[in-house]
């Protein structure tokens, strides 16, 4: 079979707020093969820019639009998916945005192959079984430590055993204020709750500030400290990692290729590698990172802040690794992100999340619900329309 | 003063060929301050995608269009340029293309400040003097070794002491064929010619293939071996570096932030760091890399394949480092890239290249010559025109 057509759809909430919520807009990829099978994928963030990278005129032989390496390609096997990914990376080497665009394309290829072979994606990835994951709820540290405590307690009552607190006032003022926040979070979660802490790169360029929080993180039993620095600061990560055990460092959400994720494992010495399949180039490179992480004793975790289509795609790469139990789960997505799909991945009564066994990604977009969020877009170059929002 | 307006212009040759020539299209940035001073910068490759990243609707607080962090900003000092760059990186953290777009903006800010303070950019960067550089000519290995020899000889006659051969058949067939090519290049250049070799990432994932060429590179006195692998393969670089001395490894042209360049120095152990100011985020991060390289005994070299505006911008960051003598020089640019500017940087009779002492970048676009290459572009979202080619 061949990839016959690919359509990109840009959706958005009527109003996008200036807050750290990645569920406010969305770029969906619809792929159709020559037999008429339809499949879907999703790219993380900046829909207009990824659309431009899909259809832009060629700059030179290593800076082609992503579409040039996808449309008309044969797609019959996992090897074809890998081949097409390599083609995109080679032909669009100097097009920085290409990795994000490829992400949704790659997901759609896996969805397509799964639907054609009547298998869920995790089986095509070589996993005999998809293990249940423990979803963690992610929220901001409250302005007052007492409020952080109440929110942690509420989430436990709602069935979340693992909670990630981050950003907000954390790291912004005194060590004492941060110690109070960590104490409050632990109190609210109870002794057996899994406490995850996200520093949101607040100590970038300031190792000493990070170092001063280590003993409190140990005292209140944080499982991981996420992004103390920006990803590139491999040396600082490595130094902090040596000090922080048994609290492990977590990072990697910004990685847009496998190499960067390996650097986080090999040089930054993180204990948890957080991969967004919507950024790193899709399911294929995510699975490569999961394999590499396992070989190095590092735990894989998805990074997901968007729809349940992206959630399914981001869990498939480590679905079959029994020991990697934690997964990120968007707890309060905007209406767009939730309504986007017909099926949803809902934690069961014991708080566990399970992938669907339906063919492909097992989660399909709901065009009827999505239509009201469609962002009509048109790109014209030298009088020729290169992109116009397709019919949904 | 404030940054009053920024206009982006997309230019292209009438026909863009599927060859490795980055001078076939161009994105120029025109910046005007509140006093009416006009300055220019240039972004490397994929003009349409960088335009989209400049004006796209916000996705969330860390994924804003680049324009949101630039227009209306105060710009009175070098510190303001650094502040605005940091703002772009923070506000557009999840917008992958942003680093390439920032590159042209950053160049224009330096040009603007230089024009306002009546100083060339290298002086604003803290260099009392700009040293002459030895430009190298860059061309493909010919299909036949004898032809490579003739081309090397011709370039020496044209005054180029340093020549870089790369790509073409090199690394594609037998070790013997590569040895013949290297012997031919050395013969053509003569014993005192500077021979640079660019493997064009041909041995990506195949360390043994690279290893087999090391003794010939030593035998024929190559000064550097460029990009034996893709940039992310830090371990492979490091292993080859240990084997290859005195031939040093060169790489880094794809780096889109300072961290990546530091990884190439610290972990890949390259001896020459090649930075494209049109990709890494402009002159500001390039200068940071030049400073870091110097502290580590690594030589800085510009990567430039476009106009003489980009050439000036890419040489400024290491203009004042006397010991970093080699610079890349586009020898056969397309008409667009050459006609783009009124001034040109031409090697003098002794083969040396000198920066202009004119204020700012000292090279200005030539609107009259450029008009015929202008690519009329329009981007409309929800019926609103977000971008339309401005008047040149």
XYZ file of C-alpha atoms in Angstrom:
784
model
C 0.000 0.000 0.000
C 1.011 3.583 -0.427
C 0.436 6.736 1.581
C -2.146 8.338 -0.655
C -2.902 11.564 1.175
C -2.179 13.431 4.385
C -4.359 16.247 5.737
C -3.384 18.571 8.577
C -6.058 20.181 10.776
C -5.447 23.072 13.142
C -7.836 23.344 16.110
C -7.933 25.849 18.925
C -9.974 26.908 21.919
C -11.840 30.143 21.103
C -9.458 31.913 23.450
C -5.886 30.804 24.176
C -4.734 31.978 27.592
C -1.188 32.988 28.536
C -0.809 30.034 30.925
C 1.282 26.859 30.906
C -1.516 24.683 29.554
C -0.588 22.836 26.366
C -4.121 21.589 25.700
C -5.391 24.867 24.239
C -4.681 24.102 20.598
C -3.935 21.039 18.515
C -2.613 19.857 15.157
C -4.163 16.604 13.931
C -2.801 14.535 11.054
C -5.198 12.445 8.931
C -3.499 9.849 6.747
C -5.214 7.757 4.072
C -3.606 4.852 2.252
C -4.275 3.596 -1.249
C -6.802 1.044 0.098
C -8.805 3.778 1.819
C -7.732 3.052 5.403
C -7.789 6.236 7.488
C -5.438 6.839 10.425
C -4.583 9.710 12.779
C -1.675 11.347 14.591
C -1.022 14.534 16.538
C 1.819 17.083 16.653
C 2.616 18.971 19.852
C 2.236 22.777 19.768
C 2.579 25.594 17.190
C 0.148 24.167 14.590
C 0.722 26.915 12.013
C 4.504 26.431 12.064
C 4.234 22.672 11.607
C 1.765 23.196 8.744
C 4.312 25.535 7.114
C 7.059 22.929 7.477
C 4.802 20.352 5.808
C 4.227 22.386 2.627
C 7.026 24.985 2.387
C 8.964 25.286 -0.866
C 12.321 23.450 -0.862
C 15.335 25.562 0.190
C 17.920 23.000 -0.954
C 18.462 19.214 -1.006
C 18.664 18.936 2.809
C 15.855 21.388 3.492
C 12.744 19.995 1.855
C 9.178 20.184 3.107
C 8.249 17.180 5.244
C 5.534 16.183 2.749
C 8.184 15.487 0.093
C 9.401 12.455 2.061
C 5.969 11.073 2.965
C 3.353 11.345 0.212
C 3.375 8.368 -2.167
C 5.707 6.290 0.026
C 5.129 2.538 0.324
C 3.920 1.601 3.811
C 3.592 -2.152 4.416
C 5.699 -2.826 7.493
C 7.410 -1.444 10.570
C 10.590 -1.214 8.484
C 8.760 1.162 6.126
C 7.857 3.445 9.034
C 11.510 3.543 10.093
C 12.628 4.153 6.519
C 10.226 7.071 6.044
C 11.331 8.631 9.343
C 14.971 8.459 8.253
C 14.028 9.965 4.905
C 12.322 12.921 6.615
C 15.293 13.524 8.923
C 17.739 13.405 5.977
C 15.709 15.465 3.510
C 14.669 18.042 6.125
C 17.924 18.092 8.121
C 18.129 21.906 8.056
C 14.418 22.447 8.729
C 14.336 22.717 12.495
C 10.577 22.333 12.905
C 10.558 19.030 10.971
C 10.949 16.777 14.039
C 7.738 18.122 15.561
C 5.883 17.679 12.280
C 7.218 14.168 11.764
C 5.862 13.278 15.214
C 2.228 13.359 14.095
C 3.076 11.700 10.775
C 4.852 8.844 12.549
C 1.912 8.286 14.927
C -0.471 8.154 11.970
C 1.745 5.591 10.219
C 1.641 3.305 13.277
C -2.118 3.803 13.571
C -2.484 2.969 9.887
C -0.368 -0.162 10.058
C -2.158 -1.331 13.199
C -5.549 -0.868 11.590
C -4.462 -2.702 8.470
C -2.913 -5.610 10.414
C -5.682 -5.528 13.035
C -3.240 -5.182 15.921
C -2.770 -2.567 18.637
C 0.410 -0.542 18.134
C 2.170 -1.937 21.221
C 2.044 -5.418 19.645
C 3.617 -4.104 16.437
C 6.328 -2.628 18.674
C 7.094 -6.148 19.874
C 5.383 -6.121 23.249
C 3.253 -9.229 23.915
C 1.299 -7.355 26.587
C 0.473 -3.803 27.680
C 0.924 -3.384 31.427
C -1.295 -1.116 33.496
C 0.328 2.186 34.427
C -0.117 4.411 37.472
C -1.161 7.833 36.165
C 0.101 10.814 38.051
C -1.841 14.032 38.381
C 0.123 17.155 37.641
C -0.589 20.512 39.205
C 1.047 23.765 40.249
C 2.360 24.387 43.741
C -0.249 26.651 45.346
C 0.748 30.103 46.541
C 0.268 28.967 50.150
C 1.731 25.692 51.444
C -1.526 24.901 53.271
C -3.377 25.047 49.948
C -0.792 22.679 48.411
C -1.532 20.279 51.257
C -5.318 20.436 50.686
C -4.919 19.866 46.935
C -2.663 16.856 47.493
C -5.232 15.386 49.882
C -8.072 15.979 47.399
C -6.182 14.223 44.596
C -5.557 11.188 46.801
C -9.296 11.083 47.504
C -9.935 11.196 43.734
C -7.843 8.028 43.388
C -4.448 9.428 42.325
C -1.649 7.749 44.224
C 1.011 9.791 42.409
C 0.979 13.577 42.220
C 3.406 15.960 40.594
C 3.721 19.475 41.972
C 5.656 22.089 40.101
C 6.265 25.656 39.035
C 4.223 28.304 40.899
C 6.265 29.791 43.783
C 8.651 26.811 43.981
C 12.314 27.810 43.795
C 11.404 31.461 43.419
C 11.978 32.687 46.977
C 13.618 31.135 50.049
C 14.744 27.598 50.789
C 12.451 27.730 53.828
C 9.407 28.444 51.624
C 10.261 25.445 49.436
C 10.774 23.190 52.462
C 7.317 24.227 53.703
C 5.804 23.405 50.302
C 7.437 19.967 50.189
C 6.345 19.218 53.756
C 2.774 20.245 52.906
C 2.706 18.124 49.749
C 3.953 15.087 51.674
C 1.417 15.632 54.443
C -1.440 15.847 51.954
C -0.335 12.757 50.020
C 0.258 10.615 53.094
C 3.323 8.452 53.636
C 2.603 6.039 50.757
C 1.787 8.687 48.124
C 4.248 9.121 45.259
C 5.553 12.694 45.352
C 7.029 14.065 42.123
C 8.524 17.564 41.989
C 8.918 19.688 38.851
C 11.299 22.625 39.199
C 10.415 23.935 35.738
C 14.086 24.820 34.930
C 13.964 27.479 37.664
C 17.623 26.948 38.667
C 19.023 27.208 35.168
C 22.536 28.596 35.505
C 22.376 28.503 39.336
C 23.611 25.141 40.591
C 23.937 26.302 44.197
C 20.221 27.137 44.396
C 19.339 23.603 43.316
C 21.856 22.081 45.710
C 20.263 23.861 48.686
C 16.932 22.042 48.110
C 18.368 18.538 47.921
C 18.143 17.621 51.586
C 14.466 18.652 51.803
C 13.651 16.610 48.700
C 15.267 13.607 50.403
C 13.592 14.305 53.731
C 10.097 14.367 52.246
C 10.740 11.399 49.994
C 10.379 12.899 46.527
C 10.612 10.158 43.895
C 11.997 12.517 41.301
C 13.119 16.107 40.809
C 12.185 17.182 37.296
C 14.004 19.792 35.191
C 16.105 21.605 37.788
C 17.907 23.125 34.765
C 17.276 23.424 31.039
C 17.998 20.188 29.177
C 21.280 21.347 27.686
C 22.971 21.772 31.076
C 24.218 18.189 31.117
C 27.089 18.904 33.519
C 24.857 20.540 36.104
C 22.415 17.623 35.880
C 25.264 15.176 36.350
C 26.627 16.968 39.423
C 23.186 17.245 41.017
C 22.415 13.625 40.213
C 25.484 12.536 42.180
C 24.289 14.505 45.223
C 20.581 13.776 45.105
C 20.332 9.981 45.373
C 17.917 8.400 46.257
C 15.912 11.273 44.726
C 16.393 10.776 40.982
C 16.468 13.495 38.376
C 13.863 13.538 35.607
C 13.973 15.337 32.268
C 13.894 15.061 28.512
C 10.489 16.410 27.464
C 12.082 18.869 25.055
C 14.148 16.242 23.218
C 13.443 16.341 19.500
C 15.595 13.370 18.519
C 16.914 10.134 20.002
C 20.440 11.500 20.418
C 19.323 14.224 22.804
C 17.464 11.682 24.941
C 20.575 9.500 25.063
C 22.624 12.499 26.195
C 20.187 13.022 29.062
C 20.727 9.393 30.069
C 24.478 9.130 29.462
C 25.737 12.573 30.447
C 22.996 14.190 32.573
C 22.530 10.884 34.501
C 18.799 11.282 34.908
C 16.860 8.389 36.452
C 13.594 9.088 34.597
C 13.518 10.007 30.913
C 10.363 11.902 29.973
C 9.586 11.695 26.274
C 6.887 13.550 24.374
C 6.050 11.425 21.332
C 4.546 14.567 19.795
C 7.957 16.269 19.744
C 10.678 13.645 19.408
C 9.470 12.449 15.998
C 6.685 10.078 17.051
C 6.414 6.545 18.371
C 9.429 5.150 16.489
C 12.162 7.237 18.171
C 10.254 7.059 21.482
C 10.514 3.258 21.394
C 14.240 3.530 20.652
C 14.638 5.708 23.741
C 12.587 3.241 25.827
C 14.870 0.392 24.720
C 18.006 2.383 25.432
C 16.732 3.569 28.817
C 15.954 0.000 29.844
C 19.472 -1.093 28.884
C 20.846 1.626 31.161
C 18.547 1.079 34.137
C 16.668 4.329 33.511
C 12.873 4.516 33.795
C 10.835 5.743 30.811
C 7.865 8.056 31.351
C 5.655 9.709 28.760
C 5.210 13.468 28.626
C 1.670 14.314 27.507
C -0.402 17.417 27.924
C -2.860 17.169 25.041
C -5.540 14.784 23.715
C -6.129 11.087 24.442
C -4.934 10.296 20.915
C -1.534 11.749 21.875
C -1.844 9.990 25.244
C -2.298 6.587 23.609
C 0.578 7.269 21.196
C 2.851 8.346 24.032
C 2.175 5.285 26.200
C 2.595 2.663 23.433
C 6.442 2.957 23.397
C 6.767 1.703 26.991
C 3.463 -0.162 27.336
C 5.187 -3.535 27.568
C 7.836 -2.570 30.140
C 6.356 -3.889 33.387
C 8.801 -2.101 35.676
C 8.110 1.382 34.197
C 4.889 1.953 36.090
C 4.285 5.703 36.168
C 2.641 7.625 33.332
C 1.732 11.265 32.869
C -1.990 11.853 32.514
C -3.640 15.166 31.580
C -5.973 15.710 34.543
C -7.590 19.005 33.610
C -7.379 19.370 29.832
C -9.290 22.078 28.041
C -12.624 21.024 26.432
C -10.944 20.835 23.002
C -8.417 18.221 24.107
C -11.037 16.047 25.794
C -13.751 16.358 23.137
C -11.218 15.719 20.370
C -11.556 11.938 20.600
C -14.451 9.506 20.641
C -12.653 7.078 22.968
C -10.855 8.018 26.172
C -8.296 6.360 28.405
C -9.857 6.489 31.866
C -8.172 5.144 35.022
C -10.084 2.149 36.403
C -11.407 1.739 39.939
C -7.987 0.784 41.319
C -6.471 3.921 39.788
C -4.658 2.155 36.943
C -4.563 3.204 33.314
C -4.773 0.588 30.565
C -4.299 0.965 26.812
C -7.070 -0.154 24.501
C -6.648 -3.425 22.592
C -8.374 -1.968 19.537
C -6.314 -1.910 16.313
C -3.846 0.949 15.853
C -3.869 3.593 18.564
C -7.377 2.638 19.668
C -8.393 6.263 20.040
C -10.022 8.103 17.134
C -10.823 11.767 16.591
C -14.427 12.891 16.710
C -14.923 15.163 13.680
C -18.377 16.270 14.771
C -17.111 17.546 18.117
C -13.977 19.002 16.567
C -15.596 21.061 13.820
C -16.394 23.974 16.105
C -12.713 24.268 17.055
C -11.366 24.194 13.492
C -9.052 27.096 12.650
C -9.439 28.023 8.984
C -5.954 28.604 7.620
C -4.547 29.468 4.223
C -0.951 29.861 3.035
C -0.283 31.371 -0.384
C 3.123 31.660 -2.044
C 3.540 33.483 -5.383
C -0.227 33.372 -5.893
C -0.401 29.601 -5.418
C -2.321 28.164 -2.454
C 0.091 25.748 -0.745
C -2.231 25.021 2.175
C -5.908 25.517 2.820
C -7.749 23.826 5.718
C -9.104 20.583 4.252
C -12.640 19.308 4.690
C -12.997 17.502 8.002
C 14.930 53.518 21.818
C 12.406 50.822 21.063
C 12.108 48.228 18.355
C 9.343 49.834 16.384
C 8.831 47.368 13.547
C 10.261 44.209 12.040
C 9.598 43.088 8.458
C 10.469 39.681 7.061
C 11.217 39.226 3.340
C 11.359 35.886 1.555
C 13.527 35.739 -1.582
C 14.251 32.856 -3.903
C 15.973 31.977 -7.153
C 13.346 31.453 -9.877
C 14.140 27.751 -9.709
C 15.430 25.958 -6.600
C 17.451 22.881 -7.530
C 17.624 19.641 -5.545
C 21.310 20.154 -4.717
C 23.239 20.896 -1.524
C 23.466 24.636 -2.205
C 22.064 26.768 0.606
C 22.258 30.020 -1.356
C 19.098 29.396 -3.383
C 16.669 31.205 -1.111
C 16.888 33.691 1.735
C 14.942 35.256 4.601
C 15.921 38.830 5.393
C 14.893 40.704 8.536
C 14.462 44.489 8.425
C 14.294 46.165 11.822
C 13.422 49.806 12.457
C 13.747 51.566 15.794
C 11.716 54.439 17.176
C 14.322 56.931 15.882
C 13.999 55.582 12.354
C 17.319 53.702 12.217
C 17.038 50.713 9.865
C 19.037 47.497 10.363
C 19.173 44.029 8.789
C 19.648 40.360 9.630
C 19.269 36.999 7.897
C 17.847 33.613 8.906
C 19.255 30.402 7.433
C 16.879 28.240 5.339
C 13.136 27.492 5.219
C 11.907 31.109 4.957
C 8.196 30.234 5.057
C 8.565 28.225 8.279
C 10.473 30.994 10.028
C 7.851 33.526 8.887
C 5.176 31.272 10.405
C 7.065 31.090 13.705
C 7.280 34.886 13.755
C 3.515 35.471 13.521
C 1.780 32.223 14.583
C -0.981 32.415 17.202
C 0.183 31.541 20.742
C -0.247 27.874 21.745
C 0.422 28.482 25.465
C 2.679 30.582 27.703
C 5.886 28.818 26.586
C 4.914 28.636 22.927
C 4.431 32.189 21.723
C 5.275 33.637 18.331
C 8.790 35.098 18.227
C 7.379 38.563 17.461
C 5.710 38.668 20.897
C 9.126 38.919 22.586
C 10.650 41.443 20.166
C 8.271 44.167 18.987
C 8.181 47.188 21.318
C 11.197 46.062 23.355
C 13.675 48.636 24.563
C 17.029 48.308 22.763
C 19.774 50.604 24.066
C 22.651 48.290 24.921
C 24.300 44.904 24.472
C 22.523 43.826 27.664
C 19.179 44.543 25.956
C 20.107 42.256 23.054
C 20.925 39.463 25.515
C 17.713 40.105 27.453
C 15.539 39.943 24.326
C 17.237 36.686 23.222
C 16.521 35.116 26.605
C 12.934 36.329 26.391
C 12.478 34.675 22.990
C 13.978 31.384 24.203
C 11.740 31.384 27.305
C 8.516 32.483 25.617
C 9.013 30.228 22.579
C 10.598 27.265 24.405
C 8.237 24.742 22.769
C 8.415 26.338 19.314
C 11.253 24.402 17.706
C 11.772 26.752 14.746
C 12.235 29.776 17.037
C 16.037 29.508 17.282
C 16.398 29.857 13.516
C 14.045 32.843 13.472
C 15.780 34.509 16.414
C 19.047 34.258 14.462
C 18.060 36.942 11.953
C 16.447 39.075 14.654
C 19.602 38.962 16.780
C 21.803 39.965 13.821
C 19.508 42.911 13.085
C 19.683 44.023 16.736
C 23.504 44.097 16.609
C 23.399 45.924 13.267
C 20.974 48.431 14.749
C 23.025 49.062 17.875
C 26.224 49.376 15.825
C 24.633 51.913 13.509
C 23.273 53.895 16.414
C 26.603 53.900 18.313
C 28.624 54.281 15.101
C 30.718 51.175 15.797
C 31.300 47.939 13.912
C 29.699 44.958 15.655
C 33.009 43.316 16.570
C 33.863 46.341 18.725
C 30.531 46.099 20.540
C 31.435 42.444 21.145
C 34.526 43.626 23.017
C 37.187 43.043 20.372
C 39.574 46.000 19.935
C 40.554 44.721 16.490
C 39.267 42.444 13.717
C 41.999 40.121 12.479
C 42.240 39.039 8.844
C 41.003 35.502 8.202
C 42.065 32.917 5.653
C 38.943 32.010 3.671
C 38.622 28.427 2.558
C 36.923 27.413 -0.648
C 34.440 24.589 -0.305
C 33.620 22.144 -3.076
C 32.524 18.592 -3.709
C 34.936 15.715 -4.275
C 34.787 15.092 -8.029
C 33.651 11.729 -9.326
C 37.204 11.030 -10.518
C 40.233 11.609 -8.292
C 42.139 13.219 -11.179
C 39.398 15.835 -11.466
C 39.628 16.512 -7.717
C 43.354 17.116 -8.239
C 42.744 19.579 -11.077
C 40.127 21.495 -9.088
C 42.423 21.757 -6.074
C 45.188 23.118 -8.318
C 42.826 25.655 -9.907
C 41.706 26.963 -6.520
C 45.287 27.444 -5.399
C 45.859 29.442 -8.595
C 42.813 31.556 -7.724
C 44.488 32.449 -4.435
C 42.820 30.041 -1.991
C 45.370 28.507 0.330
C 42.726 26.435 2.140
C 40.270 24.155 0.375
C 37.544 21.934 1.763
C 36.506 18.863 -0.192
C 33.455 16.918 0.812
C 30.436 14.808 -0.026
C 30.296 13.458 -3.598
C 31.715 9.908 -3.761
C 33.708 10.258 -0.519
C 33.004 7.491 1.966
C 30.467 5.914 -0.342
C 32.536 3.063 -1.816
C 35.936 1.580 -0.930
C 38.690 2.796 1.382
C 40.999 2.660 -1.664
C 38.796 5.108 -3.582
C 38.876 7.537 -0.637
C 42.653 7.222 -0.293
C 42.987 8.079 -4.005
C 40.772 11.139 -3.533
C 42.784 12.375 -0.548
C 46.076 11.817 -2.403
C 44.726 13.736 -5.400
C 43.499 16.622 -3.250
C 46.891 16.883 -1.537
C 48.727 16.743 -4.857
C 46.569 19.539 -6.284
C 46.937 21.734 -3.201
C 50.662 21.280 -2.871
C 52.463 20.527 0.379
C 51.630 23.873 2.052
C 47.919 23.942 1.132
C 45.416 23.546 3.956
C 43.328 20.432 3.256
C 39.951 20.213 4.974
C 37.735 17.150 4.541
C 33.968 17.057 5.018
C 32.481 13.584 5.372
C 28.919 14.922 5.333
C 27.784 12.527 8.132
C 28.344 9.600 5.741
C 29.485 7.231 8.519
C 26.564 7.900 10.825
C 26.028 4.715 12.831
C 29.132 3.050 11.306
C 32.185 3.834 13.425
C 34.358 1.178 11.781
C 33.967 2.804 8.362
C 35.249 6.100 9.740
C 38.095 4.398 11.585
C 39.353 2.815 8.346
C 39.961 6.266 6.784
C 41.958 7.723 9.674
C 45.432 6.697 8.553
C 44.945 8.165 5.067
C 43.698 11.437 6.563
C 46.885 11.552 8.631
C 49.081 10.535 5.707
C 47.832 13.334 3.468
C 47.850 15.907 6.250
C 44.180 16.825 6.542
C 43.770 19.671 9.028
C 40.276 18.561 9.968
C 37.739 15.844 9.338
C 34.278 17.398 9.388
C 31.046 15.637 10.379
C 32.029 11.969 10.195
C 28.718 11.354 12.021
C 25.570 13.315 12.781
C 26.059 15.817 15.607
C 24.201 13.799 18.206
C 26.658 10.873 18.087
C 28.871 12.378 20.770
C 30.374 9.042 21.812
C 31.422 8.143 18.280
C 32.997 11.578 17.830
C 34.876 11.179 21.073
C 36.254 7.753 20.163
C 37.310 8.903 16.694
C 38.862 12.055 18.118
C 41.125 9.972 20.341
C 42.316 7.970 17.309
C 42.619 10.753 14.765
C 45.122 13.205 16.284
C 46.774 15.245 14.776
C 43.795 15.350 12.387
C 41.146 17.161 14.417
C 37.412 16.629 14.151
C 35.162 19.501 13.096
C 31.422 19.872 13.575
C 28.594 21.898 15.030
C 26.923 23.596 12.065
C 23.527 22.198 13.062
C 23.676 23.501 16.659
C 20.665 25.646 17.435
C 21.706 26.700 20.922
C 24.858 27.251 22.967
C 24.390 24.056 24.964
C 24.630 21.859 21.876
C 27.846 23.580 20.814
C 29.299 23.022 24.286
C 28.394 19.333 24.067
C 30.340 19.106 20.802
C 33.345 20.610 22.592
C 33.062 18.796 25.932
C 31.772 15.372 24.913
C 32.455 14.990 21.166
C 35.972 16.465 21.664
C 36.042 18.282 18.357
C 39.005 20.555 17.610
C 37.073 22.985 15.387
C 33.573 24.189 16.264
C 31.654 25.366 13.203
C 28.831 27.720 14.064
C 26.164 29.080 11.738
C 25.039 32.394 13.218
C 21.884 32.033 11.097
C 20.847 28.914 13.019
C 22.198 29.091 16.569
C 20.210 32.217 17.430
C 22.437 34.913 15.964
C 25.634 36.689 16.943
C 25.012 36.648 20.720
C 25.111 32.860 21.252
C 27.834 32.550 18.598
C 30.075 34.850 20.638
C 29.343 32.770 23.758
C 30.483 29.672 21.877
C 33.624 31.484 20.648
C 34.488 32.441 24.238
C 33.874 28.926 25.515
C 35.845 27.342 22.661
C 38.805 29.589 23.377
C 38.748 28.603 27.062
C 38.919 24.950 25.992
C 41.600 25.290 23.312
C 39.106 24.652 20.509
C 39.195 26.714 17.296
C 36.061 28.586 16.207
C 35.055 28.664 12.527
C 31.985 30.202 10.947
C 29.580 28.120 8.863
C 28.157 30.276 6.052
C 26.595 29.366 2.753
C 24.418 32.388 1.991
C 24.795 36.170 1.500
C 27.609 38.521 2.540
C 25.295 39.978 5.180
C 25.207 36.548 6.825
C 28.954 36.243 6.183
C 29.710 39.460 8.053
C 27.396 38.441 10.906
C 29.022 35.017 11.141
C 32.594 36.343 11.255
C 31.972 39.062 13.884
C 31.796 36.572 16.808
C 35.433 35.450 16.323
C 36.798 38.472 14.468
C 39.030 39.458 17.366
C 40.534 36.024 18.044
C 43.903 36.210 16.308
C 44.655 32.496 16.527
C 41.374 31.403 14.869
C 42.510 32.095 11.326
C 40.284 30.038 9.025
C 36.848 31.165 7.856
C 34.270 29.638 5.560
C 33.602 31.691 2.438
C 30.829 31.017 -0.105
C 32.824 30.677 -3.314
C 30.086 29.992 -5.827
C 26.855 31.432 -4.438
C 23.773 31.752 -6.596
C 23.109 35.187 -8.124
C 20.510 35.932 -5.431
C 22.995 35.530 -2.574
C 25.625 37.694 -4.244
C 23.303 40.414 -5.562
C 21.515 40.604 -2.207
C 23.986 43.104 -0.749
C 25.475 46.405 -1.910
C 28.809 45.731 -0.163
C 30.800 42.506 -0.398
C 33.607 40.952 1.594
C 36.266 40.157 -0.989
C 39.599 38.492 -0.181
C 42.480 40.900 -0.780
C 45.546 40.317 -2.969
C 47.239 38.180 -0.293
C 44.157 35.974 -0.018
C 42.973 37.351 3.332
C 39.449 38.355 4.249
C 38.853 41.475 6.351
C 35.645 42.718 7.955
C 34.461 46.216 7.134
C 34.919 48.942 9.753
C 31.594 50.520 8.833
C 29.021 50.776 11.645
C 26.932 47.689 12.413
C 27.489 44.729 10.119
C 28.913 46.936 7.380
C 27.005 45.071 4.680
C 23.561 46.274 3.596
C 20.901 44.695 1.399
C 20.291 46.112 -2.043
C 16.502 46.420 -2.403
C 16.664 47.277 -6.091
C 18.563 44.098 -6.943
C 16.475 42.008 -4.548
C 13.022 42.987 -5.799
C 13.054 40.531 -8.676
C 13.675 37.647 -6.251
C 10.900 38.595 -3.813
C 8.497 35.733 -3.040
C 5.010 37.143 -2.439
C 3.621 35.306 0.571
C 0.400 35.519 2.562
C -0.749 33.662 5.677
C -4.379 33.935 6.763
C -5.835 32.463 9.968
C -9.580 32.656 10.669
C -9.959 35.243 7.910
C -7.296 37.517 9.392
C -4.096 38.187 7.441
C -1.246 37.443 9.874
C 1.488 37.927 7.292
C 1.682 39.541 3.887
C 4.978 40.359 2.132
C 5.766 43.946 3.166
C 6.860 46.674 0.807
C 10.590 46.465 0.135
